[in-house]
Coordinates of C-alpha atoms and ligand atoms in Angstrom, one line a residue:
Chain A
M1 CA 117.2 77.9 132.4
A2 CA 113.2 77.7 132.1
V3 CA 110.4 78.6 129.5
L4 CA 108.1 80.8 131.8
V5 CA 104.7 81.1 130.4
F6 CA 102.1 83.8 131.7
A7 CA 98.6 82.2 132.0
E8 CA 96.3 85.0 131.9
S9 CA 92.7 84.8 133.4
L10 CA 89.5 86.5 132.9
T11 CA 87.3 87.6 135.6
G12 CA 89.1 85.0 138.1
S13 CA 89.3 82.0 135.7
I14 CA 92.1 80.8 133.7
K15 CA 91.3 81.4 130.0
K16 CA 91.6 78.7 127.2
I17 CA 94.2 80.5 125.3
A18 CA 96.4 80.2 128.5
Q19 CA 96.1 76.3 128.1
E20 CA 97.3 76.9 124.9
A21 CA 100.2 79.0 125.7
V22 CA 101.2 76.4 128.4
A23 CA 101.1 73.8 125.8
Y24 CA 103.2 75.7 123.6
G25 CA 105.7 76.5 126.5
Y26 CA 105.7 72.7 127.2
Q27 CA 106.8 71.9 123.5
A28 CA 109.3 74.5 123.4
A29 CA 110.8 73.6 127.0
Q30 CA 111.2 69.9 125.3
A31 CA 113.0 71.5 122.3
M32 CA 115.3 73.5 124.5
G33 CA 115.8 70.6 127.2
T34 CA 114.2 72.6 130.0
E35 CA 111.0 72.8 132.0
C36 CA 108.0 75.0 131.5
I37 CA 106.8 77.3 134.4
A38 CA 103.6 79.0 134.5
L39 CA 102.7 82.2 136.2
T40 CA 99.2 83.4 137.1
I41 CA 98.5 86.7 138.6
G42 CA 95.5 87.4 141.1
Q43 CA 92.5 85.0 141.3
A44 CA 93.2 82.4 138.7
D45 CA 90.7 79.7 139.0
G46 CA 91.5 76.3 137.3
A47 CA 95.4 77.0 137.4
G48 CA 96.4 73.7 138.8
D49 CA 94.9 72.1 135.8
L50 CA 97.9 73.7 133.8
G51 CA 99.7 70.8 135.2
L52 CA 98.0 68.8 132.6
Y53 CA 99.2 70.5 129.7
G54 CA 102.9 70.6 130.6
A55 CA 103.4 73.2 133.3
A56 CA 106.0 71.5 135.9
K57 CA 105.3 74.3 138.2
V58 CA 102.4 76.9 138.6
Y59 CA 103.0 80.0 140.5
N60 CA 100.5 82.8 141.8
V61 CA 101.3 86.2 142.5
D62 CA 98.9 87.8 144.9
A63 CA 97.8 91.1 142.8
S64 CA 94.8 92.9 141.6
N65 CA 92.9 91.1 138.5
D66 CA 92.3 94.6 136.9
F67 CA 94.8 94.7 134.2
D68 CA 97.7 97.2 133.9
A69 CA 100.4 96.5 131.6
Q70 CA 103.0 98.5 133.8
V71 CA 102.2 96.6 136.6
Y72 CA 101.9 92.9 135.3
A73 CA 105.1 93.7 133.0
S74 CA 106.8 94.4 136.1
I75 CA 106.1 91.4 138.0
L76 CA 106.7 89.2 135.0
G77 CA 109.9 90.8 134.6
Q78 CA 110.7 90.1 138.2
A79 CA 109.7 86.5 137.7
A80 CA 111.8 86.1 134.6
N81 CA 114.8 87.2 136.6
K82 CA 113.9 84.8 139.5
F83 CA 113.4 81.7 137.5
G84 CA 115.9 82.3 134.9
A85 CA 113.6 82.0 132.0
D86 CA 115.2 82.2 128.7
L87 CA 111.9 82.2 126.9
I88 CA 108.8 84.0 127.9
V89 CA 105.4 82.9 126.4
F90 CA 102.1 85.0 126.0
A91 CA 98.8 84.3 124.2
H92 CA 98.3 86.6 121.4
S93 CA 95.5 88.3 123.3
S94 CA 94.9 91.9 124.3
S95 CA 96.9 91.5 127.3
G96 CA 99.6 89.1 126.1
K97 CA 100.1 91.7 123.0
S98 CA 100.4 94.5 125.6
L99 CA 102.8 92.7 128.0
A100 CA 105.2 91.1 125.6
G101 CA 106.3 94.5 123.9
R102 CA 106.9 95.9 127.6
L103 CA 109.1 92.8 128.3
A104 CA 110.9 92.8 125.1
A105 CA 111.9 96.3 125.9
R106 CA 112.6 95.7 129.6
F107 CA 115.2 93.1 128.6
D108 CA 116.1 94.4 125.3
A109 CA 115.1 90.9 124.1
A110 CA 113.9 89.5 120.6
L111 CA 110.1 89.2 120.2
V112 CA 108.0 87.2 117.8
T113 CA 104.4 88.0 117.9
A114 CA 101.3 85.6 116.8
A115 CA 103.8 82.7 116.2
T116 CA 102.8 79.6 114.2
S117 CA 105.7 77.5 115.2
I118 CA 107.2 75.6 118.0
P119 CA 110.9 76.9 118.3
T120 CA 113.5 75.1 116.9
V121 CA 117.2 75.4 118.6
A122 CA 119.5 76.8 116.0
D123 CA 121.9 79.4 115.1
G124 CA 122.8 79.4 118.9
G125 CA 119.2 80.9 119.6
L126 CA 115.8 79.9 118.6
H127 CA 114.1 80.0 115.0
I128 CA 110.3 80.8 115.3
S129 CA 107.9 81.6 112.4
K130 CA 104.9 83.6 112.0
G131 CA 102.2 84.7 109.3
V132 CA 103.0 88.3 107.6
F133 CA 101.5 90.2 105.0
S134 CA 97.7 89.3 106.0
G135 CA 98.4 85.6 105.8
K136 CA 100.2 86.2 102.3
A137 CA 103.4 84.5 103.5
F138 CA 105.4 83.3 106.5
A139 CA 108.6 84.8 108.0
T140 CA 111.2 83.0 110.2
Y141 CA 113.2 84.9 112.7
A142 CA 116.2 83.9 114.8
L143 CA 116.1 84.8 118.4
K144 CA 119.6 85.0 119.8
T145 CA 119.2 87.5 122.8
D146 CA 119.7 86.1 126.5
K147 CA 116.2 86.3 127.1
K148 CA 113.4 85.9 124.3
V149 CA 109.7 86.9 124.0
V150 CA 107.0 85.2 122.2
T151 CA 103.1 85.4 121.9
I152 CA 101.5 82.6 120.2
A153 CA 98.8 82.6 117.5
G154 CA 95.2 81.3 118.9
N155 CA 93.7 77.9 118.2
T156 CA 97.3 76.8 116.7
F157 CA 98.7 74.9 119.5
R158 CA 96.3 72.4 121.0
P159 CA 96.5 71.9 124.6
T160 CA 96.8 67.9 125.2
E161 CA 97.3 66.0 128.4
V162 CA 101.0 65.4 129.0
G163 CA 100.9 65.5 132.7
A164 CA 99.0 65.6 136.0
A165 CA 97.5 69.0 137.9
V166 CA 99.9 70.5 140.1
A167 CA 99.6 72.3 143.6
I168 CA 99.8 76.1 143.1
E169 CA 102.5 77.5 144.8
S170 CA 102.7 81.2 145.6
V171 CA 105.6 83.6 145.2
S172 CA 106.0 86.9 146.4
L173 CA 107.0 89.6 144.0
D174 CA 106.7 93.4 144.3
A175 CA 103.2 94.6 142.8
A176 CA 103.2 98.1 142.7
T177 CA 100.2 100.1 142.3
G178 CA 99.1 100.8 138.9
R179 CA 98.0 104.1 137.4
I180 CA 95.3 102.6 135.4
K181 CA 92.1 102.2 137.3
V182 CA 89.8 99.6 135.8
K183 CA 86.0 100.6 135.9
E184 CA 84.2 97.8 134.2
V185 CA 84.8 94.4 132.2
N186 CA 81.8 93.5 130.2
T187 CA 82.0 90.3 128.2
V188 CA 79.4 88.3 126.4
T189 CA 78.5 86.0 128.7
G190 CA 78.1 82.4 128.1
A191 CA 79.4 82.5 124.4
V192 CA 82.9 81.7 123.4
P193 CA 84.9 84.7 122.5
L194 CA 85.2 85.0 118.7
P195 CA 89.0 84.9 118.7
E196 CA 89.0 81.5 120.8
A197 CA 86.2 79.9 119.0
E198 CA 87.0 76.7 117.1
L199 CA 83.8 76.8 114.8
V200 CA 82.8 80.0 113.3
V201 CA 79.8 81.0 111.4
S202 CA 80.1 84.1 109.6
A203 CA 77.6 86.0 107.3
G204 CA 77.8 89.2 105.2
R205 CA 75.7 91.7 103.4
G206 CA 74.2 88.9 101.2
M207 CA 71.9 88.6 104.5
K208 CA 70.0 91.7 103.2
G209 CA 69.1 92.8 106.6
P210 CA 69.6 92.2 110.5
E211 CA 66.1 90.7 110.8
N212 CA 67.2 87.6 108.8
W213 CA 70.1 86.6 111.1
G214 CA 67.8 83.9 112.9
I215 CA 69.1 81.1 110.6
I216 CA 72.6 82.1 111.1
E217 CA 72.3 81.9 114.9
E218 CA 70.5 78.7 114.5
L219 CA 73.2 77.1 112.5
A220 CA 75.8 78.2 115.1
G221 CA 73.4 77.1 117.6
T222 CA 73.5 73.6 116.3
L223 CA 77.1 73.5 115.7
G224 CA 78.4 75.1 119.3
A225 CA 79.8 77.8 117.0
A226 CA 80.5 81.6 117.5
T227 CA 79.3 84.1 115.2
A228 CA 81.0 86.5 112.9
C229 CA 80.2 89.0 110.3
S230 CA 81.9 91.2 107.5
R231 CA 82.5 94.9 108.0
P232 CA 79.9 96.6 106.3
V233 CA 77.6 94.5 108.4
A234 CA 79.2 95.9 111.5
D235 CA 79.3 99.3 110.0
V236 CA 75.5 99.5 109.3
H237 CA 75.1 98.0 113.0
W238 CA 73.5 94.9 111.5
R239 CA 75.8 93.1 114.1
P240 CA 78.0 94.2 117.0
H241 CA 81.3 95.5 116.2
H242 CA 83.1 92.7 118.1
E243 CA 81.8 90.5 115.6
H244 CA 83.5 92.0 112.8
V245 CA 86.4 89.9 111.3
G246 CA 89.2 90.9 108.6
Q247 CA 92.0 93.3 108.5
T248 CA 90.2 96.0 110.5
G249 CA 88.5 93.7 112.4
V250 CA 89.4 90.8 114.5
A251 CA 91.8 88.1 113.0
I252 CA 90.8 84.5 113.7
R253 CA 92.1 81.1 113.0
P254 CA 89.3 78.5 113.7
T255 CA 89.3 75.0 112.6
L256 CA 86.2 75.7 110.4
Y257 CA 84.9 78.9 109.2
F258 CA 81.5 79.3 107.3
A259 CA 81.5 82.2 105.2
I260 CA 77.7 82.7 104.2
G261 CA 76.8 85.7 101.6
I262 CA 80.4 87.2 102.0
S263 CA 82.1 88.0 98.9
G264 CA 85.5 87.2 100.0
A265 CA 87.3 90.9 99.6
I266 CA 91.1 90.7 100.3
Q267 CA 90.8 92.8 103.4
H268 CA 88.0 90.1 104.7
L269 CA 90.3 87.1 103.8
A270 CA 93.1 88.7 105.7
G271 CA 91.2 88.0 109.0
V272 CA 90.1 84.5 108.3
N273 CA 92.5 83.0 105.6
Q274 CA 94.5 81.2 108.4
S275 CA 91.4 78.9 109.2
K276 CA 91.9 75.3 108.7
V277 CA 88.8 74.5 106.7
I278 CA 86.7 77.1 105.1
V279 CA 83.0 76.6 103.8
V280 CA 81.6 79.1 101.4
I281 CA 78.1 79.5 100.6
N282 CA 77.2 82.0 97.8
K283 CA 74.7 82.5 95.1
D284 CA 77.3 84.0 92.7
P285 CA 79.8 81.2 91.5
E286 CA 82.5 83.8 90.6
A287 CA 82.5 85.0 94.1
P288 CA 86.0 85.2 95.1
F289 CA 85.7 83.4 98.3
F290 CA 85.5 80.2 96.5
K291 CA 89.3 80.4 95.4
A292 CA 90.2 80.4 99.0
A293 CA 87.4 77.7 100.2
D294 CA 87.9 74.1 100.8
Y295 CA 84.1 73.5 100.1
G296 CA 81.7 75.5 98.4
V297 CA 77.9 75.6 97.7
V298 CA 76.6 77.8 95.2
G299 CA 73.0 78.7 95.8
D300 CA 70.8 81.2 97.7
L301 CA 71.8 81.2 101.4
F302 CA 67.9 81.3 102.5
D303 CA 67.4 78.1 100.7
V304 CA 70.7 76.4 101.6
V305 CA 71.4 77.4 105.2
P306 CA 68.1 75.9 106.8
K307 CA 68.7 72.7 104.8
L308 CA 72.5 72.9 106.1
N309 CA 71.1 73.5 109.6
A310 CA 68.8 70.4 109.3
A311 CA 71.4 68.0 108.0
L312 CA 73.9 69.1 111.0
A313 CA 70.9 68.5 113.5
K314 CA 70.5 65.0 112.2
F315 CA 74.2 64.2 112.2
K316 CA 74.2 65.5 115.9
A317 CA 71.6 63.4 117.0
N318 CA 73.0 60.3 115.5
N319 CA 76.8 61.0 116.6
Chain B
M1 CA 98.2 119.3 125.2
K2 CA 101.1 118.2 123.6
L3 CA 100.2 115.1 121.4
L4 CA 102.6 112.6 119.5
V5 CA 101.1 110.4 116.9
C6 CA 103.4 107.7 115.8
V7 CA 102.8 106.5 112.1
S8 CA 104.2 103.7 110.2
Q9 CA 104.1 102.8 106.5
T10 CA 102.9 99.6 104.8
P11 CA 102.3 97.8 101.7
D12 CA 98.6 98.4 100.6
T13 CA 96.8 95.4 101.4
T14 CA 95.9 94.6 97.9
A15 CA 99.8 94.6 96.8
K16 CA 101.2 91.5 95.5
I17 CA 103.5 90.3 97.9
K18 CA 106.9 88.8 96.4
F19 CA 110.3 88.1 97.9
T20 CA 113.9 88.3 96.3
A21 CA 114.9 84.9 94.5
D22 CA 116.4 83.3 97.6
N23 CA 113.3 84.3 99.7
S24 CA 115.7 86.2 102.1
Q25 CA 114.1 89.8 101.7
F26 CA 110.8 91.4 100.9
D27 CA 110.8 92.7 97.2
K28 CA 109.7 96.5 97.4
N29 CA 109.8 96.8 93.5
G30 CA 106.3 98.0 92.3
V31 CA 104.6 97.8 95.7
Q32 CA 102.5 100.7 96.6
F33 CA 102.9 101.9 100.2
I34 CA 100.3 103.8 102.4
M35 CA 100.1 105.2 105.8
N36 CA 99.3 102.2 108.1
P37 CA 95.4 102.5 108.3
Y38 CA 95.0 102.3 112.1
D39 CA 97.5 105.5 112.4
E40 CA 95.8 107.3 109.8
W41 CA 92.1 106.7 110.5
Y42 CA 92.0 106.4 114.2
A43 CA 95.5 107.4 116.2
L44 CA 95.9 110.6 114.0
V45 CA 92.4 111.9 113.7
R46 CA 91.5 111.2 117.5
A47 CA 94.6 113.4 118.2
L48 CA 93.3 116.0 116.0
E49 CA 89.9 116.0 117.8
L50 CA 91.5 116.4 121.0
K51 CA 93.5 119.3 119.9
E52 CA 90.3 120.7 118.9
Q53 CA 88.7 120.3 122.1
V54 CA 91.4 121.3 124.3
G55 CA 94.2 123.3 122.3
G56 CA 97.7 122.2 122.0
T57 CA 99.8 120.8 119.2
V58 CA 99.9 117.4 117.2
T59 CA 103.3 116.3 116.3
L60 CA 103.7 113.4 113.9
L61 CA 106.8 111.1 114.0
H62 CA 108.0 108.5 111.8
V63 CA 111.0 106.3 111.9
G64 CA 112.2 105.7 108.4
P65 CA 114.3 107.0 105.2
K66 CA 113.4 110.0 103.3
E67 CA 111.7 108.0 100.6
N68 CA 108.9 107.6 103.3
E69 CA 108.2 111.2 103.5
A70 CA 105.0 111.1 101.3
V71 CA 103.4 109.3 104.3
I72 CA 104.3 112.2 106.6
R73 CA 103.3 114.7 104.1
K74 CA 99.9 112.9 103.9
G75 CA 99.7 113.1 108.0
L76 CA 100.4 117.0 107.8
A77 CA 97.5 117.2 105.1
I78 CA 94.9 115.6 107.3
G79 CA 96.1 118.2 110.1
A80 CA 99.2 117.3 112.2
D81 CA 101.1 120.5 113.0
N82 CA 104.6 119.6 112.4
A83 CA 106.6 116.1 112.1
I84 CA 109.7 114.5 112.9
R85 CA 111.4 111.9 111.1
I86 CA 114.1 109.7 112.5
D87 CA 116.4 109.1 109.8
A88 CA 116.8 105.1 109.7
E89 CA 115.4 102.0 108.0
A90 CA 113.0 100.6 110.7
K91 CA 115.3 97.6 111.3
S92 CA 112.7 96.1 113.7
S93 CA 110.0 96.8 116.3
L94 CA 112.8 97.1 119.4
F95 CA 114.9 99.2 117.3
V96 CA 111.9 101.7 116.2
A97 CA 110.6 101.7 119.6
K98 CA 114.0 102.8 121.0
Q99 CA 114.3 105.6 118.8
I100 CA 110.6 106.7 119.5
A101 CA 111.2 106.7 123.0
E102 CA 114.9 108.4 122.8
Y103 CA 113.2 111.1 121.1
A104 CA 110.1 111.6 123.3
K105 CA 111.6 111.4 126.6
T106 CA 112.5 114.9 127.1
E107 CA 109.7 116.4 124.9
G108 CA 107.3 116.1 127.6
F109 CA 104.3 114.8 125.3
D110 CA 100.9 114.4 127.3
L111 CA 99.5 111.5 125.2
L112 CA 101.3 109.4 122.7
F113 CA 99.0 107.9 120.3
F114 CA 99.6 104.9 118.3
G115 CA 97.9 102.3 115.7
K116 CA 96.9 99.0 117.1
E117 CA 99.5 97.2 114.7
T118 CA 100.9 97.9 111.4
I119 CA 99.0 95.4 109.0
D120 CA 102.0 94.0 107.4
Y121 CA 103.7 92.0 110.1
N122 CA 100.5 92.5 112.7
G123 CA 103.3 93.0 115.2
S124 CA 101.3 95.0 117.7
E125 CA 104.7 95.6 119.4
V126 CA 106.1 99.1 119.2
P127 CA 103.6 101.1 121.3
A128 CA 104.1 98.4 124.4
M129 CA 107.8 98.9 124.1
V130 CA 107.8 102.6 124.0
S131 CA 105.7 102.6 127.2
E132 CA 108.1 100.3 128.8
Y133 CA 111.4 102.4 127.8
L134 CA 109.4 105.5 128.9
D135 CA 108.0 104.0 132.0
L136 CA 104.5 105.2 131.3
P137 CA 100.9 103.2 131.5
F138 CA 99.9 101.6 128.3
V139 CA 96.6 101.7 127.3
S140 CA 95.9 99.1 124.3
Y141 CA 93.1 98.7 121.7
G142 CA 91.3 101.9 122.5
I143 CA 87.9 102.2 120.7
E144 CA 86.6 105.3 122.7
M145 CA 88.1 108.0 124.7
S146 CA 86.7 111.0 126.5
V147 CA 89.4 113.5 128.2
E148 CA 88.6 115.8 131.1
G149 CA 91.4 117.7 132.6
T150 CA 94.2 115.3 132.7
T151 CA 92.3 112.1 132.9
A152 CA 91.3 110.0 130.3
T153 CA 88.4 107.5 130.1
V154 CA 89.1 104.9 127.6
Q155 CA 86.8 102.0 126.5
R156 CA 88.9 99.2 125.1
D157 CA 88.7 95.9 123.3
I158 CA 89.4 92.6 125.2
E159 CA 88.4 89.3 123.8
G160 CA 85.0 88.9 123.6
G161 CA 83.9 92.2 125.1
K162 CA 85.2 95.4 126.6
E163 CA 86.6 97.1 129.5
V164 CA 86.7 100.9 130.7
L165 CA 89.3 102.3 132.5
T166 CA 90.5 105.5 133.4
V167 CA 94.3 106.9 133.6
D168 CA 95.9 110.2 134.0
T169 CA 98.1 111.8 131.5
P170 CA 100.9 111.0 130.5
F171 CA 100.4 107.6 129.0
V172 CA 100.7 105.7 125.9
L173 CA 97.5 104.7 123.8
S174 CA 97.1 102.3 120.8
C175 CA 94.0 102.8 118.7
A176 CA 91.7 100.5 117.1
K177 CA 88.2 101.0 115.1
G178 CA 85.8 103.1 116.8
M179 CA 88.4 105.4 118.2
A180 CA 87.4 108.1 115.4
E181 CA 86.4 108.4 111.7
Q182 CA 88.5 108.7 108.9
R183 CA 89.3 112.2 107.5
I184 CA 90.1 112.8 103.9
P185 CA 92.6 115.5 103.3
N186 CA 91.1 118.6 101.4
M187 CA 93.0 121.0 98.8
R188 CA 93.9 123.5 101.5
G189 CA 95.4 120.9 103.8
I190 CA 97.4 119.4 100.9
M191 CA 98.7 123.0 100.2
M192 CA 99.3 123.9 104.0
A193 CA 101.2 120.5 104.4
K194 CA 103.8 121.5 101.9
R195 CA 104.9 124.5 104.3
K196 CA 104.7 122.4 107.4
P197 CA 108.2 121.6 108.8
I198 CA 109.5 117.8 109.0
K199 CA 112.3 117.8 111.3
V200 CA 115.0 115.4 110.5
V201 CA 116.7 113.5 113.6
P202 CA 119.4 111.1 113.5
A203 CA 118.9 107.8 115.0
V204 CA 120.6 106.4 118.3
E205 CA 122.2 103.1 118.6
A206 CA 119.5 100.4 119.4
A207 CA 119.4 96.7 119.7
V208 CA 117.6 95.0 117.0
G209 CA 116.0 91.9 118.5
A210 CA 114.9 89.3 116.3
E211 CA 116.6 88.8 113.1
L212 CA 114.8 87.7 110.0
V213 CA 116.1 84.4 108.6
G214 CA 113.8 84.1 105.6
Y215 CA 110.2 84.4 104.0
A216 CA 108.0 81.3 102.7
Y217 CA 104.9 81.0 100.7
P218 CA 102.1 79.3 102.5
P219 CA 101.0 75.9 101.1
E220 CA 98.9 76.4 97.7
K221 CA 95.2 75.9 98.6
G222 CA 93.9 72.8 96.6
D223 CA 90.6 73.6 94.4
V224 CA 87.3 74.1 96.2
K225 CA 85.2 71.0 96.2
L226 CA 81.8 72.1 95.4
I227 CA 78.6 70.4 96.8
D228 CA 75.3 70.6 95.5
A229 CA 72.8 72.7 97.3
D230 CA 70.3 69.7 97.8
N231 CA 72.9 67.8 99.2
M232 CA 74.0 69.2 102.4
D233 CA 74.2 65.7 104.0
E234 CA 77.0 65.2 101.8
L235 CA 78.7 68.4 103.0
V236 CA 78.1 67.3 106.7
Q237 CA 79.7 63.8 105.8
L238 CA 82.6 65.5 104.2
L239 CA 83.2 67.9 107.1
H240 CA 83.1 64.8 109.5
N241 CA 84.9 62.1 107.8
E242 CA 87.4 64.1 105.3
A243 CA 88.3 67.2 106.9
K244 CA 87.5 66.1 110.2
V245 CA 86.3 69.4 111.8
I246 CA 83.2 68.4 113.3
Ligands
FAD401 C1 91.2 99.6 104.0 C2 89.9 98.6 104.0 C3 89.9 97.7 105.3 C4 88.9 96.7 105.1 N1 88.8 96.0 106.2 C5 87.7 95.1 106.1 C6 87.5 94.0 107.2 O1 88.4 94.0 108.2 N2 86.6 93.0 107.1 C7 85.8 92.8 106.2 O2 84.9 92.1 105.9 N3 85.8 93.9 105.1 C8 86.8 94.7 105.2 N4 86.7 95.9 104.2 C9 85.7 95.8 103.0 C10 85.7 94.9 102.2 O3 86.7 95.3 100.9 C11 84.6 94.2 101.4 O4 83.8 95.4 101.1 C12 83.7 93.8 102.4 O5 84.1 92.7 103.1 C13 82.4 93.2 101.6 O6 81.4 92.6 102.7 P1 80.4 91.6 102.2 O7 81.2 90.5 101.6 O8 79.7 91.3 103.2 O9 79.4 92.0 101.2 P2 79.4 92.3 99.7 O10 80.8 92.4 98.9 O11 78.4 92.9 99.0 O12 79.0 90.8 99.0 C14 77.9 90.2 99.5 C15 78.0 88.6 98.9 O13 76.8 88.1 99.2 C16 76.5 87.1 97.9 N5 74.8 87.2 98.2 C17 74.0 88.1 97.9 N6 72.7 87.6 98.3 C18 72.7 86.1 98.5 C19 72.2 85.1 98.7 N7 70.7 85.3 98.6 N8 72.5 83.9 98.8 C20 73.9 83.7 98.8 N9 74.7 84.6 98.7 C21 74.2 86.0 98.4 C22 76.8 87.9 96.8 O14 77.0 87.0 95.7 C23 78.1 88.4 97.3 O15 79.4 87.7 97.1 C24 87.8 96.9 104.1 C25 88.1 97.7 103.0 C26 88.9 98.5 103.1 C27 89.0 99.4 101.9
AMP402 N1 108.6 103.0 111.6 C1 107.6 103.6 112.6 N2 107.7 105.0 112.8 C2 106.7 105.4 113.7 N3 105.7 104.7 114.3 C3 105.7 103.3 114.0 C4 106.7 102.6 113.3 N4 106.3 101.6 113.2 C5 105.4 101.3 113.9 N5 104.9 102.5 114.5 C6 103.9 102.4 115.4 O1 103.5 101.5 116.2 C7 102.1 100.9 115.9 C8 102.3 99.5 116.0 O2 103.1 98.9 115.2 P1 103.6 97.7 115.0 O3 104.3 97.1 116.3 O4 104.6 97.6 114.0 O5 102.5 96.7 114.9 C9 102.0 101.5 114.5 O6 100.4 101.6 114.4 C10 102.4 102.9 114.7 O7 101.6 104.0 115.2

């Protein structure tokens, strides 16, 4: 018995969501009375630290860092058999999602994606919950197959230190050559990727034009937050497409989401309504977003945002 | 090229979501269903564009009961040549994927198009499963693709950036925003769709995987706390002391 966690890396370094996946795997292993094993593929700087978050062992498979779901799924399938994994854990990331489905098919295993709960042992299997219908409800599933697969929602399971760094053991598994050739990987350097960001400053059509985004970037800078936007703003290229959140964009779960000059259409809320705390700044007191907000400021954003930025800068200087 | 587009249906996002009295089942009464937007806007349209470029056929595939045929007709009206309906309730993603794979394995499709996810359960499960059952490469979250002969160059979304890759057909592709532009069916398309064939195929035995236990509504959000626009220090203090998020 074991919980096997795929700890993914990007350009050779372990990702933050891999730490979250290990933290989840550790808690699942505790509930199931077994241990949590992490597997890394290719170069994975920082993998030893996964021990801090609960990995009893960290293994590395020597293979290309170029992601090919077919090859990685084969490696993980072999690892799951070798380590007798009952539960295989992935981050709900582009690679995690591509692999989880493949592993589930490989073992005809029960799968839950974007899980929001730690498994509980019940019904001769595990119970796991997730958000459904754009955050309008939660569903709980029973996973009773021999092997079970789960991807975990981002920013939901906080990595806390429960152990010590471990030495990485290499494990030799058959890594067939894939049929996908990766040509380029372009990521915004230095910035926190939006799906992983804990603090997000988002703005919409209320900004009037791309030239006004300076105040949003300033606020994000003061907070150390990532920036996001509503769909129409990305559609007219005021902001890059990868910032677009909502039903047709990225779904995020930050701890703090600022919605500035965004009306709060249901399709927008679908991507952000699982944020822990929502602050809305809008000049229209009737804007639907206020119904989904924890804190609201009714006012002109061109007046409010600089004042908020000043107040935050003062707070940061004193704390 | 022989192209397959798999389409699912989903409640309209604006639909009110309710469950049966014991919260064990989704209550479909009065719910308007639509073709999953990723399938309609991106997967189907990109397949049609590819057919327009290189020739071939676009086959639509849906796993679902007869009452879902409106969604298939819409896909035919947008331009698919023919359609397959595998006659079964879509019990789970594993079950659906097995149906699609069993049908596709002897058909020799060059490219299998999917949406990136169905928006009701945000699963992102079926295309990965199909690719594993068929032992094909899987390119997920494609936002742009060009095809030269049998080689496709695809740009895909990854966290905070993009990846560019090449792959030879046959392969499985899931499509996200950017892959194509929505097409609205015209009158001629709607008329022609009525005459296009929908072949009904019986379902095969398949595992279901995860079993639904029940639903729950999220906790009610309390009322919004309004802060005066001239008192941003108060907002900062609330975020620090009360919400504890900064
Ligand atoms: C199928 C479908 C999918 C969609 N998917 C998405 C999605 O993924 N993400 C998404 O965001 N949208 C999506 N939409 C679009 C969505 O319905 C809304 O149209 C969109 O979110 C509105 O963007 P907005 O709030 O920026 O603009 P608007 O609705 O125009 O709102 C602008 C807001 O700014 C406020 N404002 C204006 N000036 C000021 C000022 N000076 N100070 C303060 N406030 C000001 C206004 O009061 C208003 O509330 C989708 C729509 C459909 C039909
Ligand atoms: N019942 C179904 N019939 C045909 N295709 C489906 C069905 N369900 C899902 N799909 C396809 O799989 C994609 C991902 O769906 P999901 O795994 O449900 O998020 C969808 O965008 C469709 O292309």
